[in-house]
PDB file of C-alpha atoms in Angstrom:
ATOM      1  CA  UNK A   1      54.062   1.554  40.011  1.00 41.00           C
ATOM      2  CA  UNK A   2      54.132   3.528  36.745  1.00 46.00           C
ATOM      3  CA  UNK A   3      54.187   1.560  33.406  1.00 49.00           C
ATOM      4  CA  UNK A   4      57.149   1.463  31.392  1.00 50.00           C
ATOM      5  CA  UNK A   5      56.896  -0.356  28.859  1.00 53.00           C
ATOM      6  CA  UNK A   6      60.094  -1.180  27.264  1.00 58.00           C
ATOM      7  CA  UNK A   7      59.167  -2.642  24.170  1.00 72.00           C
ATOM      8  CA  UNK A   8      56.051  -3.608  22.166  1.00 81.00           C
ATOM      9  CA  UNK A   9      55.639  -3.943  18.086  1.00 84.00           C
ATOM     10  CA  UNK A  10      55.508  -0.274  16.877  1.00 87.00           C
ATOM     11  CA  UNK A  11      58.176   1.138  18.986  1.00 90.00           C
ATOM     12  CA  UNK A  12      61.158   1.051  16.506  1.00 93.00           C
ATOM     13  CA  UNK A  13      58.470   3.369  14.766  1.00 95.00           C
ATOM     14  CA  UNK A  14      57.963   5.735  17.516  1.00 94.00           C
ATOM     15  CA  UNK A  15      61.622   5.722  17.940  1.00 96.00           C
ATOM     16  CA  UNK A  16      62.237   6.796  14.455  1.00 97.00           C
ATOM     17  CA  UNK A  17      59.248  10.026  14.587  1.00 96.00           C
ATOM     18  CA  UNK A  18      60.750  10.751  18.182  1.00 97.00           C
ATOM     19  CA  UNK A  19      64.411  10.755  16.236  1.00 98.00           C
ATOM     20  CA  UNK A  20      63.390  13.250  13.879  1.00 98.00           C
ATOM     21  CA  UNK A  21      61.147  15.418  16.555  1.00 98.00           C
ATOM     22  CA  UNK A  22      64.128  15.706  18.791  1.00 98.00           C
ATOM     23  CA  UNK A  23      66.288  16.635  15.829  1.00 98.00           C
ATOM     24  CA  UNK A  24      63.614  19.231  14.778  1.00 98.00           C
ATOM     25  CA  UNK A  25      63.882  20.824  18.479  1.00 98.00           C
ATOM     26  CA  UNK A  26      67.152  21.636  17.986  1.00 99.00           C
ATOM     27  CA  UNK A  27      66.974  23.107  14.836  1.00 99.00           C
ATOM     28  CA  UNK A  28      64.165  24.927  16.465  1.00 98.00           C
ATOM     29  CA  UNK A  29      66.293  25.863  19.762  1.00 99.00           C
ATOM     30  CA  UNK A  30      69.248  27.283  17.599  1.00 99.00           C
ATOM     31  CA  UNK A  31      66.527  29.403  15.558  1.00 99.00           C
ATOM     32  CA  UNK A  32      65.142  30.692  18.866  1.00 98.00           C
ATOM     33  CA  UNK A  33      68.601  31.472  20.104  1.00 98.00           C
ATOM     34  CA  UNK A  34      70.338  32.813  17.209  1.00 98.00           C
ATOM     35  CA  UNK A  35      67.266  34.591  15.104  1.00 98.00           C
ATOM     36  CA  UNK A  36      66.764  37.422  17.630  1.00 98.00           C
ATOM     37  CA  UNK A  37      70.851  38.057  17.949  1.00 97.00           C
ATOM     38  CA  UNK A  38      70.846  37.634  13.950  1.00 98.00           C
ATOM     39  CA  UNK A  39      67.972  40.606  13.672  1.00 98.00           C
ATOM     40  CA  UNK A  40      69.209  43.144  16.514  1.00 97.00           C
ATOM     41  CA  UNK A  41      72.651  43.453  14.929  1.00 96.00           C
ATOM     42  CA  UNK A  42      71.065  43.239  11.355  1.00 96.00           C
ATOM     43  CA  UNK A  43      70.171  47.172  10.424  1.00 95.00           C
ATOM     44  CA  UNK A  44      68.133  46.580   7.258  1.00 96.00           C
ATOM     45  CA  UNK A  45      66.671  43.607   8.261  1.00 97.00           C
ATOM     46  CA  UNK A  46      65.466  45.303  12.063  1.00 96.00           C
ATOM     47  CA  UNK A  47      63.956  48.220  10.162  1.00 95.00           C
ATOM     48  CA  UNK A  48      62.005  45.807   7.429  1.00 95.00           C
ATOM     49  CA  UNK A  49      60.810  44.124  10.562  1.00 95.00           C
ATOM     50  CA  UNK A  50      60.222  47.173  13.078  1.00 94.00           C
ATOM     51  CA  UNK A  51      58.222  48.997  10.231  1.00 92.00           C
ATOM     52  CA  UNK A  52      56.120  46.038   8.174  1.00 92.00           C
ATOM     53  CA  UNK A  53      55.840  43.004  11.001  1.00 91.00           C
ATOM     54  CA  UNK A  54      55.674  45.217  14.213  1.00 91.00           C
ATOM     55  CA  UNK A  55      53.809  48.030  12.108  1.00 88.00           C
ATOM     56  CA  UNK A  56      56.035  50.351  13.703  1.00 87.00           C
ATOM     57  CA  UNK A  57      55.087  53.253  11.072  1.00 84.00           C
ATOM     58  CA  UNK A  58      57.457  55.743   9.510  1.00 88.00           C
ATOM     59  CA  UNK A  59      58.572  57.555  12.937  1.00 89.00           C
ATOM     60  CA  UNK A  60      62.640  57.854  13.721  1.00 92.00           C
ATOM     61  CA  UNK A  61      64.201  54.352  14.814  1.00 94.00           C
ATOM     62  CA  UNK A  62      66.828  54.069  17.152  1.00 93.00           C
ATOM     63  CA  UNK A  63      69.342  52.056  16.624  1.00 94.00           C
ATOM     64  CA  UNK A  64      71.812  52.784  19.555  1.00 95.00           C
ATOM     65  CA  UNK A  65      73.713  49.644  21.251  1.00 96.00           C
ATOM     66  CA  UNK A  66      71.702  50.963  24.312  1.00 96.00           C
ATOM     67  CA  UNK A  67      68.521  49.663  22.240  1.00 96.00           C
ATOM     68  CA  UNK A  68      70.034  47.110  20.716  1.00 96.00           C
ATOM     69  CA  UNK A  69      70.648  45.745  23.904  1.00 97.00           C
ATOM     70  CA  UNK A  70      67.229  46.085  25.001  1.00 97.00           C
ATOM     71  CA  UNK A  71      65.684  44.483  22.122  1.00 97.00           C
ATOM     72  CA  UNK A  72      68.116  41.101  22.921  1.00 97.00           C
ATOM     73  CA  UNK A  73      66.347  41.606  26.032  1.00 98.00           C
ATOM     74  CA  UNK A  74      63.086  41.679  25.423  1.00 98.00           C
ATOM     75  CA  UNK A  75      63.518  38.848  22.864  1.00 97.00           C
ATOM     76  CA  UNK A  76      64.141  36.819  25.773  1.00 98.00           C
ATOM     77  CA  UNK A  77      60.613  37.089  26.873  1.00 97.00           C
ATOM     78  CA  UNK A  78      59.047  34.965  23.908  1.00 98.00           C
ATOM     79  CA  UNK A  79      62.023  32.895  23.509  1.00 98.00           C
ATOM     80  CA  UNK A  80      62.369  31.815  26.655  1.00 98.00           C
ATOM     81  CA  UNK A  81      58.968  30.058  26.362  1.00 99.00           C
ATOM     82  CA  UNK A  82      59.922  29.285  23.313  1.00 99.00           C
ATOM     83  CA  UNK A  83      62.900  27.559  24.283  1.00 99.00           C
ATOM     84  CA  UNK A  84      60.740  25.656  27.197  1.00 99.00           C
ATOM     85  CA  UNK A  85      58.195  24.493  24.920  1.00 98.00           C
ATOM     86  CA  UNK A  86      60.931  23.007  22.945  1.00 99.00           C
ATOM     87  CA  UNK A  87      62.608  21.037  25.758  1.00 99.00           C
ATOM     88  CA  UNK A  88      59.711  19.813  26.682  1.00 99.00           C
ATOM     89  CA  UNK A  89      59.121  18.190  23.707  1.00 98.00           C
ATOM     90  CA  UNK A  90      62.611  16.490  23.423  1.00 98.00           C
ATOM     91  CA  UNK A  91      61.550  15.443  26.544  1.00 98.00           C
ATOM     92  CA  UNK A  92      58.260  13.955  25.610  1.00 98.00           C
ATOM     93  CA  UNK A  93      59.637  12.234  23.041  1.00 97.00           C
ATOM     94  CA  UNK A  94      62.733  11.245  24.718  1.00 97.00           C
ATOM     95  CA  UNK A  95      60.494   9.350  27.032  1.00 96.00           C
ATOM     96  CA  UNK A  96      58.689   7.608  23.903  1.00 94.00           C
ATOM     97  CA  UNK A  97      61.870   6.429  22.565  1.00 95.00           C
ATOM     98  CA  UNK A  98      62.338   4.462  25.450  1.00 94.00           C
ATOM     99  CA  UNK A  99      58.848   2.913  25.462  1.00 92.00           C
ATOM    100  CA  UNK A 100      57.495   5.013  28.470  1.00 91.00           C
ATOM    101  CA  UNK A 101      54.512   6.109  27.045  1.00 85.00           C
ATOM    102  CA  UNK A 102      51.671   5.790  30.083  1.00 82.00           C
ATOM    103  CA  UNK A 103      53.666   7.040  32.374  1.00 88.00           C
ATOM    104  CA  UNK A 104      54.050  10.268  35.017  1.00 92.00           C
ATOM    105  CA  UNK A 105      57.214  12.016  32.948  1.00 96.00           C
ATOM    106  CA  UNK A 106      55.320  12.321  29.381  1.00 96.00           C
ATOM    107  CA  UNK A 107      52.186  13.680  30.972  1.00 96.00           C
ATOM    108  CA  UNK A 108      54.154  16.106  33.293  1.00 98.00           C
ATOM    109  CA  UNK A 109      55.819  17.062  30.351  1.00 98.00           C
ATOM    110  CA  UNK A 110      53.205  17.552  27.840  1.00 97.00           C
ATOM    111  CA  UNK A 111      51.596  19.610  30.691  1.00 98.00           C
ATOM    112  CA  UNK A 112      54.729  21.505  30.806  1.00 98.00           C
ATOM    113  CA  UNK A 113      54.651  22.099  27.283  1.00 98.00           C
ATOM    114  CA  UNK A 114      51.025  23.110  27.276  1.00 98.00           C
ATOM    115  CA  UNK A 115      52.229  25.691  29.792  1.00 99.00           C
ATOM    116  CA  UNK A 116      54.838  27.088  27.586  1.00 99.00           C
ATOM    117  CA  UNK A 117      52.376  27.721  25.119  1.00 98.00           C
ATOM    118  CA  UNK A 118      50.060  29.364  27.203  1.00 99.00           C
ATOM    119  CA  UNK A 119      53.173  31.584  28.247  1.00 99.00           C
ATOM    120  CA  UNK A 120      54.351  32.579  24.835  1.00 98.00           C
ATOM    121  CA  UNK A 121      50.589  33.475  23.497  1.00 98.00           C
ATOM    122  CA  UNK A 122      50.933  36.837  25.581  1.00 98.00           C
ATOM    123  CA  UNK A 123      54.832  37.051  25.387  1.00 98.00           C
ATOM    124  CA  UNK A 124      54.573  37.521  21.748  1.00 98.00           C
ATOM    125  CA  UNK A 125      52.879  40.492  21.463  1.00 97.00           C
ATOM    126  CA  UNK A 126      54.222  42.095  24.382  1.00 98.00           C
ATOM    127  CA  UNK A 127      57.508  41.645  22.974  1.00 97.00           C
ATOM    128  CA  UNK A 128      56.436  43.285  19.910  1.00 96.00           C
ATOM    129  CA  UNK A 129      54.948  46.168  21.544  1.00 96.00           C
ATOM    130  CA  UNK A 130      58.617  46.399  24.412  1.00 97.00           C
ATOM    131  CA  UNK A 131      60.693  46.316  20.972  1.00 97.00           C
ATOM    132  CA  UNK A 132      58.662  49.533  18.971  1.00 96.00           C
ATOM    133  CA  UNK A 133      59.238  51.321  22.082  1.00 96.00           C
ATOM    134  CA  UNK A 134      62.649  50.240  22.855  1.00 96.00           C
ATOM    135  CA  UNK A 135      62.838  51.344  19.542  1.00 96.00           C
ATOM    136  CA  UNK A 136      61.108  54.541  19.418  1.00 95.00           C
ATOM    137  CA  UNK A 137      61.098  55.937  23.088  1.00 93.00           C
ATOM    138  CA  UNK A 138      64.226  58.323  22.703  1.00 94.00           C
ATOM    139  CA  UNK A 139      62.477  60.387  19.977  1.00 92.00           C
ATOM    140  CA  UNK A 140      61.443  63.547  20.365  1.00 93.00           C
ATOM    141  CA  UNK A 141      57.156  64.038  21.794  1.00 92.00           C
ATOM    142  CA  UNK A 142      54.950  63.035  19.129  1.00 90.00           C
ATOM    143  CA  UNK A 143      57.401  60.494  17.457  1.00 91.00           C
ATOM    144  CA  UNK A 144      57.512  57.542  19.619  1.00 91.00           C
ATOM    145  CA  UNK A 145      55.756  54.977  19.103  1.00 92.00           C
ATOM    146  CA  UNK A 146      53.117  52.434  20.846  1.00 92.00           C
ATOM    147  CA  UNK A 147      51.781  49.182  19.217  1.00 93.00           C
ATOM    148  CA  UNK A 148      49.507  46.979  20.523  1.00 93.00           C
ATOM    149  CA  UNK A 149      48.792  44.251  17.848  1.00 91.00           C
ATOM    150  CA  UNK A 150      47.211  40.264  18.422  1.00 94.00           C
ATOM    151  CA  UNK A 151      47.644  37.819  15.202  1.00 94.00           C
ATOM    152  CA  UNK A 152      46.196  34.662  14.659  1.00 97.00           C
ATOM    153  CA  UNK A 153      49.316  33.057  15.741  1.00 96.00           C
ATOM    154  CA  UNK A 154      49.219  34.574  19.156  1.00 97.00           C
ATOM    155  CA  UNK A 155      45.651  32.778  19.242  1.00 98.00           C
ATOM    156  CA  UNK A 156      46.878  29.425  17.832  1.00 98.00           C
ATOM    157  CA  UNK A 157      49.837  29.598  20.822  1.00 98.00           C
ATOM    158  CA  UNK A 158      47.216  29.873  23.584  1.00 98.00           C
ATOM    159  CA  UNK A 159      44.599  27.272  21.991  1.00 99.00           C
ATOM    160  CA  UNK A 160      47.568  24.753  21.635  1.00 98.00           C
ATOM    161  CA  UNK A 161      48.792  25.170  24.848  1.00 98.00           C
ATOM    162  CA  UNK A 162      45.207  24.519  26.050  1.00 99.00           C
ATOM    163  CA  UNK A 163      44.962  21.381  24.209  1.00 98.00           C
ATOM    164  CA  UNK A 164      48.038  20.058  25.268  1.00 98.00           C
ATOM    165  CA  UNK A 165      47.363  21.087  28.758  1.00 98.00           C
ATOM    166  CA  UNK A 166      43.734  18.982  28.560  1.00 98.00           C
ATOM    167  CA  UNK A 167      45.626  16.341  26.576  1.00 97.00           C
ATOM    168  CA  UNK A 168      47.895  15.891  29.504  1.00 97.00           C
ATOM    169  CA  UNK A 169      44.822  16.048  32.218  1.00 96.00           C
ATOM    170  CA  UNK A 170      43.204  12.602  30.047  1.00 96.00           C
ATOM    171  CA  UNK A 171      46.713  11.303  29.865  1.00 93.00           C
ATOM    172  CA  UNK A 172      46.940  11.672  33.306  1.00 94.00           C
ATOM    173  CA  UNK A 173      43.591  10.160  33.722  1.00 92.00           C
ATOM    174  CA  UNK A 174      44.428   6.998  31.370  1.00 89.00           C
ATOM    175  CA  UNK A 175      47.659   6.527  33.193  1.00 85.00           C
ATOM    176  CA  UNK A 176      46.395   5.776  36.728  1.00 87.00           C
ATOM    177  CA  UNK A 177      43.991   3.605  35.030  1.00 88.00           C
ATOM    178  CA  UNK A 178      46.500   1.907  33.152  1.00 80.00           C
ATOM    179  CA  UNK A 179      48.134   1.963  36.595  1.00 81.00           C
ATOM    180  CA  UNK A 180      44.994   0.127  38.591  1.00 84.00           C
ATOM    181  CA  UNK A 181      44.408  -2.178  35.773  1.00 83.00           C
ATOM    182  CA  UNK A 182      48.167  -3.430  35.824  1.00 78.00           C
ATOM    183  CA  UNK A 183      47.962  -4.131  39.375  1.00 81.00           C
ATOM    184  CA  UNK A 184      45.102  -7.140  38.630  1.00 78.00           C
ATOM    185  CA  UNK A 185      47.345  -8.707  36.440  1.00 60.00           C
TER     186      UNK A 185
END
């Protein structure tokens, strides 16, 4: 019998933070949706990006609808995750505005979450690397291009997805004995 507790003295508070979370994941879904369309259509912004963020050097950059199109796709890699991670968290605290707090859909989602995570740590880069050669691969020998670069923030991904994924193993934990002990009563 999960435990779902429907009301107890700080919820109008948790129902407040979960407002503004939610709110923040959709801000945060329309950036992940919109930021990659907004950049491979954008000339001067994909070449300040290709050639400072993805270090893609001084070579030729093609920027052909053909690799346009590829770019989009390869976007979809990180934002995919990206967009998972985020509805798992409207999730989460979807379930906290309605008082379920110890209960089997926030844990399965916060493991979810801490899946994502894990997911987009390795998507990043690799969509950085796709998008120089996407990029670079109909130049001439000797001109295309191959990067290969990790960032903190590809680290921070994967250790927060590993926190949330051990965060949801004790919440799972705490939630069968929250479980047990309600049975006594």
């Amino acid at each position: 019998m999960p435990i779902a507790t429907s009301s107890f003295a700080g919820l109008p508070r948790i129902r407040r933070l979960a407002f503004w979370l939610r709110l923040m994941c959709v801000l945060g879904a329309a950036a992940v949706l919109l930021t990659p369309l907004l950049l491979w259509t954008s000339d001067v912004w994909l070449l300040q990006v290709a050639r400072h963020q993805w270090e893609a050097g001084q070579q030729p950059l093609n920027l052909n609808p053909l690799t346009r199109g590829l770019g989009l796709a390869i976007a979809a890699l990180p934002g995919t995750a990206a967009l998972l991670a985020l509805w798992q968290l409207w999730s989460l605290f979807g379930c906290y505005a309605r008082g379920r707090i110890f209960s089997a859909e926030p844990v399965q989602r916060l493991r979810r979450m801490g899946l994502a995570l894990v997911v987009l740590a390795p998507a990043l880069p690799l969509s950085h690397t796709l998008s120089v050669l996407a990029l670079t691969w109909q130049n001439p020998p000797g001109q295309r291009v191959l990067v290969v670069a990790l960032a903190f923030h590809h680290y921070l991904a994967l250790m927060f997805g590993l926190v949330l994924l051990a965060m949801a193993t004790v919440m799972a934990e705490a939630t069968r004995v929250a479980e047990e002990n309600a049975e006594f009563v």
